[in-house]
Short mmCIF file of C-alpha atoms in Angstrom, two decimals:
data_model
loop_
_atom_site.label_atom_id
_atom_site.label_comp_id
_atom_site.label_asym_id
_atom_site.label_seq_id
_atom_site.Cartn_x
_atom_site.Cartn_y
_atom_site.Cartn_z
CA UNK A 1 0.00 0.00 0.00
CA UNK A 2 2.81 2.39 0.89
CA UNK A 3 4.60 1.68 -2.38
CA UNK A 4 1.41 2.38 -4.33
CA UNK A 5 1.04 5.74 -2.58
CA UNK A 6 4.67 6.62 -3.29
CA UNK A 7 4.30 5.59 -6.93
CA UNK A 8 1.16 7.71 -7.33
CA UNK A 9 2.88 10.69 -5.66
CA UNK A 10 5.83 10.51 -8.06
CA UNK A 11 3.55 10.26 -11.09
CA UNK A 12 1.59 13.31 -9.93
CA UNK A 13 4.80 15.29 -9.41
CA UNK A 14 6.12 14.35 -12.85
CA UNK A 15 2.77 15.20 -14.45
CA UNK A 16 2.85 18.66 -12.84
CA UNK A 17 6.47 19.19 -13.94
CA UNK A 18 5.99 18.23 -17.59
CA UNK A 19 2.68 20.12 -17.82
CA UNK A 20 4.27 23.27 -16.41
CA UNK A 21 7.26 23.01 -18.76
CA UNK A 22 5.05 22.34 -21.78
CA UNK A 23 2.69 25.24 -21.04
CA UNK A 24 5.60 27.62 -20.42
CA UNK A 25 7.30 26.55 -23.67
CA UNK A 26 4.13 27.26 -25.62
CA UNK A 27 3.62 30.60 -23.90
CA UNK A 28 7.15 31.79 -24.66
CA UNK A 29 7.63 30.49 -28.19
CA UNK A 30 4.11 30.21 -29.65
CA UNK A 31 1.72 32.55 -27.81
CA UNK A 32 4.19 35.42 -27.32
CA UNK A 33 6.97 34.23 -29.63
CA UNK A 34 7.36 33.85 -33.38
CA UNK A 35 6.86 30.09 -33.67
CA UNK A 36 3.73 28.66 -35.22
CA UNK A 37 1.58 25.86 -33.86
CA UNK A 38 3.05 23.56 -36.51
CA UNK A 39 6.29 23.43 -34.51
CA UNK A 40 4.69 22.28 -31.25
CA UNK A 41 5.09 18.51 -31.86
CA UNK A 42 8.88 18.62 -32.26
CA UNK A 43 10.58 21.99 -31.64
CA UNK A 44 8.45 23.06 -28.67
CA UNK A 45 8.04 19.59 -27.20
CA UNK A 46 11.82 19.13 -27.36
CA UNK A 47 12.32 22.17 -25.12
CA UNK A 48 9.64 21.01 -22.69
CA UNK A 49 11.11 17.50 -22.44
CA UNK A 50 14.66 18.72 -21.87
CA UNK A 51 13.62 20.99 -19.00
CA UNK A 52 11.14 18.59 -17.41
CA UNK A 53 13.55 15.66 -17.75
CA UNK A 54 16.28 17.59 -15.95
CA UNK A 55 13.85 18.65 -13.21
CA UNK A 56 12.54 15.10 -12.76
CA UNK A 57 16.05 13.69 -12.44
CA UNK A 58 16.78 16.38 -9.86
CA UNK A 59 13.61 15.38 -8.05
CA UNK A 60 14.85 11.79 -7.82
CA UNK A 61 17.80 13.04 -5.80
CA UNK A 62 15.73 14.59 -3.01
CA UNK A 63 13.01 11.96 -2.67
CA UNK A 64 13.40 10.05 0.57
CA UNK A 65 11.96 6.66 -0.44
CA UNK A 66 14.26 4.56 -2.71
CA UNK A 67 11.40 3.22 -4.81
CA UNK A 68 10.06 6.71 -5.49
CA UNK A 69 13.58 7.95 -6.24
CA UNK A 70 14.17 5.19 -8.79
CA UNK A 71 10.81 5.78 -10.46
CA UNK A 72 11.48 9.50 -10.85
CA UNK A 73 14.99 8.80 -12.11
CA UNK A 74 13.81 6.38 -14.78
CA UNK A 75 11.03 8.74 -15.92
CA UNK A 76 13.53 11.59 -16.10
CA UNK A 77 15.90 9.40 -18.12
CA UNK A 78 13.06 8.56 -20.51
CA UNK A 79 12.30 12.24 -21.10
CA UNK A 80 15.95 13.10 -21.63
CA UNK A 81 16.24 10.20 -24.08
CA UNK A 82 13.28 11.57 -26.05
CA UNK A 83 14.90 15.02 -25.96
CA UNK A 84 18.14 13.63 -27.42
CA UNK A 85 16.32 12.00 -30.35
CA UNK A 86 14.32 15.15 -31.08
CA UNK A 87 17.39 17.39 -30.74
CA UNK A 88 19.28 15.30 -33.30
CA UNK A 89 16.38 15.68 -35.75
CA UNK A 90 16.42 19.49 -35.52
CA UNK A 91 20.19 19.98 -35.23
CA UNK A 92 20.26 22.11 -38.38
CA UNK A 93 20.93 25.79 -39.14
CA UNK A 94 17.25 26.29 -39.95
CA UNK A 95 16.31 25.52 -36.34
CA UNK A 96 19.48 26.33 -34.39
CA UNK A 97 21.20 28.95 -36.51
CA UNK A 98 23.21 30.51 -33.67
CA UNK A 99 25.15 27.26 -33.23
CA UNK A 100 26.52 27.48 -36.78
CA UNK A 101 29.04 29.97 -38.17
CA UNK A 102 27.86 32.90 -40.24
CA UNK A 103 30.27 32.23 -43.12
CA UNK A 104 28.80 29.11 -44.67
CA UNK A 105 26.32 28.00 -42.02
CA UNK A 106 27.64 24.45 -42.22
CA UNK A 107 30.15 24.11 -39.39
CA UNK A 108 29.29 24.64 -35.74
CA UNK A 109 30.66 27.44 -33.58
CA UNK A 110 32.77 26.67 -30.51
CA UNK A 111 29.76 27.26 -28.27
CA UNK A 112 27.72 24.85 -30.33
CA UNK A 113 30.40 22.17 -30.12
CA UNK A 114 30.89 22.77 -26.37
CA UNK A 115 27.13 22.42 -25.84
CA UNK A 116 27.11 19.14 -27.75
CA UNK A 117 30.14 17.83 -25.84
CA UNK A 118 28.65 18.58 -22.43
CA UNK A 119 25.37 17.06 -23.58
CA UNK A 120 27.11 13.87 -24.70
CA UNK A 121 28.95 13.63 -21.37
CA UNK A 122 25.64 14.06 -19.56
CA UNK A 123 24.06 11.38 -21.75
CA UNK A 124 26.88 8.97 -20.94
CA UNK A 125 26.37 9.61 -17.23
CA UNK A 126 22.61 9.20 -17.63
CA UNK A 127 23.09 5.87 -19.40
CA UNK A 128 25.22 4.55 -16.55
CA UNK A 129 22.69 5.76 -13.97
CA UNK A 130 19.74 4.24 -15.83
CA UNK A 131 21.55 0.93 -16.26
CA UNK A 132 22.53 0.70 -12.58
CA UNK A 133 19.05 1.73 -11.45
CA UNK A 134 17.27 -0.75 -13.72
CA UNK A 135 19.65 -3.51 -12.64
CA UNK A 136 19.16 -2.75 -8.94
CA UNK A 137 15.38 -3.05 -9.20
CA UNK A 138 15.73 -6.58 -10.56
CA UNK A 139 17.90 -7.75 -7.68
CA UNK A 140 16.25 -9.96 -5.13
CA UNK A 141 18.70 -8.85 -2.43
CA UNK A 142 16.87 -6.36 -0.22
CA UNK A 143 20.11 -4.56 0.62
CA UNK A 144 20.43 -3.64 -3.05
CA UNK A 145 16.75 -3.21 -3.71
CA UNK A 146 16.50 -0.49 -1.09
CA UNK A 147 19.17 1.72 -2.59
CA UNK A 148 18.21 5.07 -4.07
CA UNK A 149 19.67 6.55 -7.22
CA UNK A 150 23.33 7.50 -6.69
CA UNK A 151 23.52 11.16 -5.52
CA UNK A 152 27.05 11.46 -6.94
CA UNK A 153 25.88 10.24 -10.33
CA UNK A 154 22.93 12.63 -10.30
CA UNK A 155 25.15 15.55 -9.30
CA UNK A 156 27.51 14.77 -12.17
CA UNK A 157 24.59 14.61 -14.56
CA UNK A 158 23.14 17.89 -13.25
CA UNK A 159 26.53 19.56 -13.64
CA UNK A 160 26.80 18.38 -17.25
CA UNK A 161 23.23 19.52 -17.86
CA UNK A 162 23.98 22.95 -16.43
CA UNK A 163 27.02 23.28 -18.71
CA UNK A 164 24.99 22.09 -21.69
CA UNK A 165 22.27 24.74 -21.34
CA UNK A 166 24.79 27.43 -20.34
CA UNK A 167 26.74 26.99 -23.58
CA UNK A 168 23.46 26.98 -25.47
CA UNK A 169 22.05 30.27 -24.24
CA UNK A 170 24.10 32.20 -21.70
CA UNK A 171 24.53 35.14 -24.09
CA UNK A 172 20.73 35.57 -24.19
CA UNK A 173 20.52 35.54 -20.39
CA UNK A 174 22.54 38.75 -20.13
CA UNK A 175 20.34 40.67 -22.57
CA UNK A 176 16.79 40.92 -21.18
CA UNK A 177 15.93 43.22 -24.08
CA UNK A 178 16.19 40.17 -26.34
CA UNK A 179 13.29 38.63 -24.42
CA UNK A 180 10.88 41.24 -25.77
CA UNK A 181 9.72 39.14 -28.73
CA UNK A 182 8.99 36.30 -26.29
CA UNK A 183 6.76 38.29 -23.97
CA UNK A 184 9.75 39.08 -21.71
CA UNK A 185 9.65 35.50 -20.43
CA UNK A 186 13.11 34.18 -19.46
CA UNK A 187 14.75 31.64 -21.80
CA UNK A 188 14.16 27.97 -21.03
CA UNK A 189 17.92 27.42 -21.10
CA UNK A 190 18.24 29.89 -18.23
CA UNK A 191 15.44 28.25 -16.24
CA UNK A 192 16.95 24.82 -16.90
CA UNK A 193 20.31 26.07 -15.62
CA UNK A 194 18.71 27.38 -12.43
CA UNK A 195 16.83 24.09 -12.01
CA UNK A 196 20.06 22.10 -12.32
CA UNK A 197 21.94 24.36 -9.87
CA UNK A 198 19.13 24.23 -7.29
CA UNK A 199 19.01 20.44 -7.32
CA UNK A 200 22.79 20.24 -7.45
CA UNK A 201 22.96 21.77 -3.98
CA UNK A 202 19.73 20.25 -2.67
CA UNK A 203 19.84 17.44 -0.13
CA UNK A 204 17.66 14.41 0.31
CA UNK A 205 14.79 14.88 2.73
CA UNK A 206 15.45 13.10 6.01
CA UNK A 207 12.78 11.85 8.41
CA UNK A 208 12.57 13.67 11.72
CA UNK A 209 12.90 11.65 14.88
CA UNK A 210 9.85 11.75 17.13
CA UNK A 211 10.18 13.67 20.32
CA UNK A 212 12.67 16.17 18.94
#
């Protein structure tokens, strides 16, 4: 019964996270921004999944119950995996022009390459975390089955994620005037960076002892 409650709680949290990220992405880029509704299925959804996936993985770090932590971690990994596939499909000058040089528009800039490198490092870390987590859930040994997702692994992943989004959009963060065509809403890369930093320094909730 307790596990069912924990599972339902995690699913509700993830639903709130992805809904918030999706609505915000549409507000910034479609309602106030220049993008049309035709780009919601891929371009907009890609932004929502990247942010919500990072937030969900961060959530897995602070959840107290191991089962809830693993569930959130695996859901976050799924969203990041979907983000990677979508990002590869739109990794073109037509979608991400600022990552390509202005001479021929074919080769990436150093910021573009640094963003890809940090993203690949984060993906490698995520793969190791997902593998270890999935393996641990199949173990019959209770000492293994009760382990949460590795905080060190999550911190490494959050650090790589913070670098990834910083290389992608830090120049836009320093120019609020550039937010005008997006309804003055902050860039998702900036919000993703703040999300990663917050969870990077967050600690797992600990139960309080009665009588204290």
